[in-house]
mmCIF file of C-alpha atoms in Angstrom:
data_model
loop_
_atom_site.group_PDB
_atom_site.id
_atom_site.type_symbol
_atom_site.label_atom_id
_atom_site.label_comp_id
_atom_site.label_asym_id
_atom_site.label_seq_id
_atom_site.Cartn_x
_atom_site.Cartn_y
_atom_site.Cartn_z
ATOM 1 C CA MET A 123 67.985 110.714 117.346
ATOM 2 C CA HIS A 124 71.186 111.801 119.060
ATOM 3 C CA VAL A 125 74.390 109.743 118.988
ATOM 4 C CA TYR A 126 77.292 110.514 121.320
ATOM 5 C CA CYS A 127 80.925 109.503 120.893
ATOM 6 C CA ASP A 128 84.063 110.373 122.883
ATOM 7 C CA ASN A 129 86.203 110.341 119.734
ATOM 8 C CA GLN A 130 86.147 113.937 118.526
ATOM 9 C CA ALA A 131 87.957 113.095 115.284
ATOM 10 C CA LEU A 132 85.415 110.406 114.411
ATOM 11 C CA VAL A 133 82.502 112.754 115.079
ATOM 12 C CA ASP A 134 84.103 115.418 112.892
ATOM 13 C CA HIS A 135 84.769 112.927 110.089
ATOM 14 C CA VAL A 136 81.211 111.606 110.162
ATOM 15 C CA ASN A 137 79.674 115.068 110.120
ATOM 16 C CA GLU A 138 82.002 116.127 107.316
ATOM 17 C CA ALA A 139 81.280 113.008 105.268
ATOM 18 C CA GLN A 140 77.538 113.478 105.628
ATOM 19 C CA GLU A 141 77.792 116.943 104.118
ATOM 20 C CA LYS A 142 79.826 115.847 101.100
ATOM 21 C CA SER A 143 78.021 115.369 97.824
ATOM 22 C CA ARG A 144 81.063 114.510 95.701
ATOM 23 C CA PRO A 145 82.494 110.988 95.290
ATOM 24 C CA GLN A 146 85.237 109.896 97.655
ATOM 25 C CA PHE A 147 88.794 110.644 96.533
ATOM 26 C CA PRO A 148 91.240 107.691 96.442
ATOM 27 C CA ASN A 149 93.508 109.170 99.123
ATOM 28 C CA GLU A 150 90.565 109.415 101.493
ATOM 29 C CA ALA A 151 90.530 105.623 101.586
ATOM 30 C CA LEU A 152 93.696 105.837 103.708
ATOM 31 C CA LYS A 153 91.929 107.546 106.593
ATOM 32 C CA ALA A 154 92.203 105.841 109.961
ATOM 33 C CA ILE A 155 89.415 103.354 110.781
ATOM 34 C CA LEU A 156 87.800 104.053 107.413
ATOM 35 C CA ASP A 157 85.827 100.802 107.628
ATOM 36 C CA VAL A 158 84.057 102.026 110.771
ATOM 37 C CA LEU A 159 83.683 105.551 109.418
ATOM 38 C CA GLN A 160 82.036 104.521 106.155
ATOM 39 C CA ALA A 161 79.706 102.138 107.975
ATOM 40 C CA VAL A 162 78.563 104.862 110.364
ATOM 41 C CA VAL A 163 78.003 107.307 107.505
ATOM 42 C CA ARG A 164 76.130 104.720 105.440
ATOM 43 C CA LEU A 165 73.823 103.813 108.318
ATOM 44 C CA ALA A 166 73.325 107.464 109.244
ATOM 45 C CA LYS A 167 71.927 108.151 105.790
ATOM 46 C CA LEU A 168 69.202 105.620 106.509
ATOM 47 C CA LEU A 169 68.197 107.715 109.533
ATOM 48 C CA PRO A 170 68.026 111.306 108.287
ATOM 49 C CA GLN A 171 67.098 112.652 111.725
ATOM 50 C CA ILE A 172 70.260 111.373 113.408
ATOM 51 C CA THR A 173 72.703 113.878 114.932
ATOM 52 C CA PHE A 174 76.233 113.129 116.138
ATOM 53 C CA HIS A 175 77.736 114.816 119.192
ATOM 54 C CA HIS A 176 81.042 114.627 121.001
ATOM 55 C CA ILE A 177 81.017 113.631 124.663
ATOM 56 C CA LYS A 178 84.074 113.900 126.880
ATOM 57 C CA GLY A 179 85.306 110.484 127.949
ATOM 58 C CA TYR A 180 86.242 109.182 131.410
ATOM 59 C CA GLN A 181 84.169 111.789 133.216
ATOM 60 C CA ASP A 182 83.682 109.324 136.073
ATOM 61 C CA ARG A 183 87.321 109.921 137.004
ATOM 62 C CA GLN A 184 86.461 113.466 138.031
ATOM 63 C CA ASP A 185 82.837 113.301 139.158
ATOM 64 C CA ALA A 186 80.589 110.753 140.813
ATOM 65 C CA LEU A 187 78.665 108.629 138.344
ATOM 66 C CA ASP A 188 75.270 109.764 139.641
ATOM 67 C CA LYS A 189 76.198 113.391 138.925
ATOM 68 C CA LEU A 190 76.936 112.792 135.254
ATOM 69 C CA SER A 191 74.575 113.387 132.368
ATOM 70 C CA ARG A 192 72.902 110.403 130.755
ATOM 71 C CA PRO A 193 75.208 110.498 127.677
ATOM 72 C CA ALA A 194 78.247 110.611 129.977
ATOM 73 C CA LYS A 195 76.950 107.647 132.002
ATOM 74 C CA LEU A 196 76.369 105.640 128.842
ATOM 75 C CA ASN A 197 79.879 106.508 127.690
ATOM 76 C CA VAL A 198 81.335 105.207 130.959
ATOM 77 C CA GLN A 199 79.390 101.972 130.569
ATOM 78 C CA ALA A 200 80.492 101.602 126.946
ATOM 79 C CA ASP A 201 84.140 102.063 127.959
ATOM 80 C CA LYS A 202 83.825 99.311 130.556
ATOM 81 C CA LEU A 203 82.258 96.928 128.051
ATOM 82 C CA ALA A 204 84.983 97.692 125.510
ATOM 83 C CA GLY A 205 87.678 97.172 128.136
ATOM 84 C CA ASN A 206 86.226 93.813 129.124
ATOM 85 C CA TYR A 207 86.149 92.743 125.493
ATOM 86 C CA LEU A 208 89.784 93.696 124.956
ATOM 87 C CA ARG A 209 90.866 91.749 128.029
ATOM 88 C CA LEU A 210 88.859 88.611 127.320
ATOM 89 C CA SER A 211 88.822 88.301 123.545
ATOM 90 C CA LEU A 212 91.409 86.711 121.291
ATOM 91 C CA HIS A 213 90.830 89.209 118.502
ATOM 92 C CA LYS A 214 94.457 90.365 118.573
ATOM 93 C CA ASP A 215 95.538 87.112 116.950
ATOM 94 C CA THR A 216 93.131 87.318 114.025
ATOM 95 C CA PRO A 217 92.311 89.928 111.367
ATOM 96 C CA ALA A 218 89.331 92.162 112.025
ATOM 97 C CA PRO A 219 86.055 91.143 110.363
ATOM 98 C CA MET A 220 85.186 92.886 107.119
ATOM 99 C CA ILE A 221 82.449 95.431 107.785
ATOM 100 C CA GLU A 222 79.828 95.754 105.076
ATOM 101 C CA GLY A 223 80.830 98.484 102.654
ATOM 102 C CA THR A 224 84.551 98.000 103.253
ATOM 103 C CA HIS A 225 86.192 97.054 99.975
ATOM 104 C CA CYS A 226 89.544 95.881 101.302
ATOM 105 C CA HIS A 227 91.744 95.499 104.382
ATOM 106 C CA LEU A 228 95.493 95.833 104.798
ATOM 107 C CA ILE A 229 96.793 92.822 106.732
ATOM 108 C CA TYR A 230 100.277 93.033 108.264
ATOM 109 C CA ASN A 231 101.760 90.201 110.321
ATOM 110 C CA GLY A 232 98.312 88.680 110.646
ATOM 111 C CA GLN A 233 96.827 91.903 112.019
ATOM 112 C CA THR A 234 94.419 94.318 110.384
ATOM 113 C CA VAL A 235 96.018 97.727 109.897
ATOM 114 C CA ALA A 236 93.415 100.387 110.698
ATOM 115 C CA SER A 237 95.626 103.468 110.387
ATOM 116 C CA LYS A 238 99.041 104.695 109.218
ATOM 117 C CA HIS A 239 98.918 102.416 106.191
ATOM 118 C CA ARG A 240 101.861 104.055 104.418
ATOM 119 C CA LYS A 241 104.071 103.677 107.490
ATOM 120 C CA HIS A 242 103.286 99.979 107.863
ATOM 121 C CA ILE A 243 104.007 99.343 104.184
ATOM 122 C CA ARG A 244 107.309 101.237 104.368
ATOM 123 C CA ASP A 245 108.280 99.424 107.552
ATOM 124 C CA HIS A 246 107.517 96.063 105.987
ATOM 125 C CA ARG A 247 109.539 96.931 102.892
ATOM 126 C CA ARG A 248 112.675 97.983 104.751
ATOM 127 C CA THR A 249 112.516 95.831 107.893
ATOM 128 C CA LYS A 250 114.604 92.946 106.556
ATOM 129 C CA GLU A 251 117.420 95.150 105.248
ATOM 130 C CA LEU A 252 117.412 97.326 108.366
ATOM 131 C CA LYS A 253 117.467 94.283 110.639
ATOM 132 C CA THR A 254 120.451 92.860 108.760
ATOM 133 C CA TYR A 255 122.295 96.184 108.970
ATOM 134 C CA ILE A 256 121.726 96.589 112.715
ATOM 135 C CA MET A 257 122.727 93.005 113.494
ATOM 136 C CA GLN A 258 125.915 93.264 111.452
ATOM 137 C CA LYS A 259 126.894 96.664 112.833
ATOM 138 C CA THR A 260 126.280 95.775 116.480
ATOM 139 C CA GLN A 261 127.211 92.081 116.270
ATOM 140 C CA MET A 262 123.762 91.338 117.645
ATOM 141 C CA SER A 263 122.328 87.841 117.465
ATOM 142 C CA GLY A 264 118.901 87.125 116.029
ATOM 143 C CA ALA A 265 117.626 86.150 119.472
ATOM 144 C CA ALA A 266 118.850 89.415 120.990
ATOM 145 C CA PHE A 267 117.269 91.415 118.170
ATOM 146 C CA ALA A 268 113.928 89.663 118.654
ATOM 147 C CA ASP A 269 114.094 90.300 122.400
ATOM 148 C CA ILE A 270 113.929 94.086 121.891
ATOM 149 C CA ASP A 271 110.536 95.779 121.969
ATOM 150 C CA TRP A 272 111.104 97.948 118.905
ATOM 151 C CA GLN A 273 107.710 99.635 119.085
ATOM 152 C CA SER A 274 108.409 100.850 122.624
ATOM 153 C CA HIS A 275 111.873 101.891 121.482
ATOM 154 C CA GLU A 276 110.382 103.958 118.652
ATOM 155 C CA ARG A 277 107.835 105.621 120.925
ATOM 156 C CA SER A 278 110.537 106.485 123.463
ATOM 157 C CA VAL A 279 112.860 107.965 120.852
ATOM 158 C CA ASN A 280 110.043 110.035 119.378
ATOM 159 C CA THR A 281 109.405 111.717 122.729
ATOM 160 C CA PHE A 282 112.638 113.654 122.205
ATOM 161 C CA LYS A 283 112.183 116.786 120.137
ATOM 162 C CA ASP A 284 114.313 119.244 118.193
ATOM 163 C CA GLY A 285 118.073 118.829 118.569
ATOM 164 C CA SER A 286 117.850 116.289 121.378
ATOM 165 C CA HIS A 287 116.127 113.820 119.039
ATOM 166 C CA MET A 288 118.957 113.996 116.519
ATOM 167 C CA PHE A 289 121.535 113.673 119.303
ATOM 168 C CA LEU A 290 119.798 110.571 120.670
ATOM 169 C CA VAL A 291 119.574 108.888 117.258
ATOM 170 C CA LYS A 292 123.267 109.513 116.603
ATOM 171 C CA PHE A 293 124.100 108.350 120.114
ATOM 172 C CA LEU A 294 122.187 105.084 119.716
ATOM 173 C CA HIS A 295 123.819 104.310 116.368
ATOM 174 C CA GLY A 296 127.329 105.399 117.310
ATOM 175 C CA TRP A 297 127.336 108.310 114.878
ATOM 176 C CA LEU A 298 128.244 111.112 117.279
ATOM 177 C CA PRO A 299 131.130 113.202 115.895
ATOM 178 C CA VAL A 300 133.777 111.953 118.323
ATOM 179 C CA GLY A 301 137.445 112.518 117.504
ATOM 180 C CA LYS A 302 138.091 109.058 116.092
ATOM 181 C CA LEU A 303 135.174 109.397 113.687
ATOM 182 C CA VAL A 304 135.714 112.932 112.392
ATOM 183 C CA SER A 305 139.489 112.502 112.073
ATOM 184 C CA ARG A 306 138.894 110.082 109.217
ATOM 185 C CA ASN A 307 137.874 113.004 107.011
ATOM 186 C CA ASP A 308 140.767 115.338 107.837
ATOM 187 C CA PRO A 309 143.224 114.213 110.561
ATOM 188 C CA VAL A 310 144.989 117.584 110.486
ATOM 189 C CA LYS A 311 141.900 119.739 110.829
ATOM 190 C CA TYR A 312 140.043 117.289 113.078
ATOM 191 C CA PRO A 313 142.508 115.411 115.296
ATOM 192 C CA SER A 314 141.303 112.321 117.129
ATOM 193 C CA VAL A 315 142.421 113.668 120.522
ATOM 194 C CA CYS A 316 139.722 114.299 123.138
ATOM 195 C CA PRO A 317 139.183 118.076 123.462
ATOM 196 C CA SER A 318 138.342 117.741 127.151
ATOM 197 C CA CYS A 319 141.113 115.600 128.604
ATOM 198 C CA ASP A 320 143.739 115.165 125.877
ATOM 199 C CA GLU A 321 143.097 111.425 125.532
ATOM 200 C CA PRO A 322 144.947 110.512 122.288
ATOM 201 C CA VAL A 323 141.890 108.876 120.713
ATOM 202 C CA GLU A 324 138.385 109.989 121.582
ATOM 203 C CA ASP A 325 136.294 107.003 120.583
ATOM 204 C CA PHE A 326 132.689 106.331 121.527
ATOM 205 C CA LYS A 327 133.641 104.483 124.710
ATOM 206 C CA HIS A 328 135.826 107.349 125.863
ATOM 207 C CA PHE A 329 133.013 109.782 125.120
ATOM 208 C CA LEU A 330 130.988 107.988 127.798
ATOM 209 C CA ILE A 331 133.706 107.704 130.446
ATOM 210 C CA CYS A 332 135.780 110.851 129.892
ATOM 211 C CA PRO A 333 137.052 111.973 133.349
ATOM 212 C CA ASN A 334 136.716 115.671 132.595
ATOM 213 C CA PRO A 335 134.549 117.164 135.418
ATOM 214 C CA GLU A 336 132.381 119.179 133.030
ATOM 215 C CA ARG A 337 131.601 116.132 130.932
ATOM 216 C CA ARG A 338 130.874 114.001 133.965
ATOM 217 C CA LYS A 339 128.052 116.365 134.904
ATOM 218 C CA TRP A 340 125.945 115.219 131.968
ATOM 219 C CA SER A 341 127.532 111.860 131.197
ATOM 220 C CA VAL A 342 125.033 109.027 130.904
ATOM 221 C CA CYS A 343 127.405 106.965 133.023
ATOM 222 C CA GLY A 344 127.190 109.432 135.909
ATOM 223 C CA PRO A 345 130.009 110.874 138.030
#
């Protein structure tokens, strides 16, 4: 029997797990979608002639459906069925069912956490303190804080790499080393004056609206 899946990582995990003879290590219980993985492995052992293969997904976007192989056609159909289920079901509001063989689930905000367990636990632990800090620092109301899509914010920030990521984080939190900020440490060595236009105090607002032509080229406020 041949089983096809468009999730290469899942196929690799299943094949690897089937070859293991040792007991599972505790840290391996933190693998993504472990409940599904262990169920597939357990059922596969009942069918010793089963073989798992990877099939590229969404092949119908490049080729006509009638030109695809049978596994590819079945994959397209499975994707459509899964998409319909996601659109029509109310599963997002309830924890996922416990699959046989799964010993426990991590539930966070009423949702089953299938991956990145450590991150969700850390986020839950520090969310209250971080929320309080941000609201106090920015004078933000609770309603305004709740109106922000923080997950989208995190994904957007993480698209910046290397030095630009650090610059963006400091920019968002008002930590850029502008004159007013660095002069607190040593006013003589680091004067508060703007180095580009001689404004007496270079604060964060001035950093954004400095009239210096060179700064205006890259200013987020535009020329």
